[in-house]
Coordinates of C-alpha atoms in Angstrom, one line a residue:
X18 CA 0.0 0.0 0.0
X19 CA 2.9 2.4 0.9
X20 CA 4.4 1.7 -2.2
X21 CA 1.3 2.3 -4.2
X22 CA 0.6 5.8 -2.1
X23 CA 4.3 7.0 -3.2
X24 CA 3.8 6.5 -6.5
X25 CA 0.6 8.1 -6.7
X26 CA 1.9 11.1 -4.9
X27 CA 4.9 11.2 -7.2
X28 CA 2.6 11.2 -10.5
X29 CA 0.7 13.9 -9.2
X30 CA 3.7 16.1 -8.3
X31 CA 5.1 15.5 -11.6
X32 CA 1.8 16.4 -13.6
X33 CA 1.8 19.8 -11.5
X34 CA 5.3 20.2 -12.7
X35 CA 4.3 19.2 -16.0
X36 CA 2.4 22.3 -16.2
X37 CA -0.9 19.2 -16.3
X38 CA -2.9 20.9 -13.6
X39 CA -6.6 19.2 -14.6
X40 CA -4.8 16.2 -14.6
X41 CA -3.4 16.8 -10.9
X42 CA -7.0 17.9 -9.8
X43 CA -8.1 14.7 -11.0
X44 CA -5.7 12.5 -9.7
X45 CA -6.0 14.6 -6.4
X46 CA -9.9 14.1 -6.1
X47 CA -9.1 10.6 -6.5
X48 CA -7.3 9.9 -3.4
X49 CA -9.0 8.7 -0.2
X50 CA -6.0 8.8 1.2
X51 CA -6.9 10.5 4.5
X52 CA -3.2 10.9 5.7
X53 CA -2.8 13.2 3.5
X54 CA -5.8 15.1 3.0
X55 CA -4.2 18.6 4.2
X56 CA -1.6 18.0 1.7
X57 CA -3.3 16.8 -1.2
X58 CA -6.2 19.8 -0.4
X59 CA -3.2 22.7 -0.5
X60 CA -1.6 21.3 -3.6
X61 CA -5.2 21.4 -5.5
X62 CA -5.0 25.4 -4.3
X63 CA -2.0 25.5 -6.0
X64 CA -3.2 23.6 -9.0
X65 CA -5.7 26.3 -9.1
X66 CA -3.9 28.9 -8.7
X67 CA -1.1 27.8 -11.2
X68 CA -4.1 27.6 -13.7
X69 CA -5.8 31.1 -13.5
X70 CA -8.6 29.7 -11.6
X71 CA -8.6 32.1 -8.5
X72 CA -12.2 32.0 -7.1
X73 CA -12.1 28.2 -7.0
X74 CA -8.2 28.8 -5.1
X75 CA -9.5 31.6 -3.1
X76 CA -12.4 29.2 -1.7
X77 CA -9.9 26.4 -0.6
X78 CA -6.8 28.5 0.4
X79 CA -9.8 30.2 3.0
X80 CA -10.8 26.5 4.1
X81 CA -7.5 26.0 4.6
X82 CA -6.3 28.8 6.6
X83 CA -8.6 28.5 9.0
X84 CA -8.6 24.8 9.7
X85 CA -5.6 23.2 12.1
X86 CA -3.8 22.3 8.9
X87 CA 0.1 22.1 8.6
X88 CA -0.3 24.3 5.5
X89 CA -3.2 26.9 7.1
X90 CA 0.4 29.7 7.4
X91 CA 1.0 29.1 4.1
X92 CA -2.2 29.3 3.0
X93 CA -2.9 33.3 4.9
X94 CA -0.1 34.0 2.6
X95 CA -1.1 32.8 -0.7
X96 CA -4.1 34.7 -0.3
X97 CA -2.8 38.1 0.6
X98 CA -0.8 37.5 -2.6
X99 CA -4.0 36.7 -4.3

C-alpha cells in the first residue's frame, strides 16, 4: 500500500510540474488517502492557482487557513498574494 501511495503522490507532483494541472485535480480528487488530505487539499490550491482559476483557489486557500492544517500559514499567505 505504501508503495502504491508513493507512486501516486509522485505522478501527481510530476503532472503539477508538467504544467498538467486538470490532470493533478483529477488524480487529487481521486485519493481517499486521508493521511494526507491537508496536503493533497493545498496542492489542488496551487493547481488552481497555477491555472488562473482564482475564485475556485481563493475558496480552498480560505478553508485551509482557517482549519488546524500544517499548511493553514502558508495558505494566509497565498491569499494576501491573491
Amino acid at each position: 500500500r505504501e508503495g502504491v501511495d508513493i507512486r501516486l503522490y509522485r505522478v501527481i507532483y510530476d503532472a503539477i510540474e508538467d504544467n498538467n494541472y486538470e490532470e493533478a485535480i483529477q488524480l487529487i480528487d481521486a485519493c481517499e488517502d486521508e493521511q494526507y488530505a491537508d496536503m493533497l487539499q493545498w496542492y489542488k490550491a496551487v493547481c488552481y492557482m497555477r491555472d488562473g482559476k482564482y475564485i475556485k483557489a481563493k475558496k480552498l486557500l480560505e478553508e485551509i487557513a482557517t482549519s488546524d492544517s500544517d499548511f493553514a500559514e502558508d495558505a494566509k499567505a497565498a491569499l494576501k498574494a491573491l
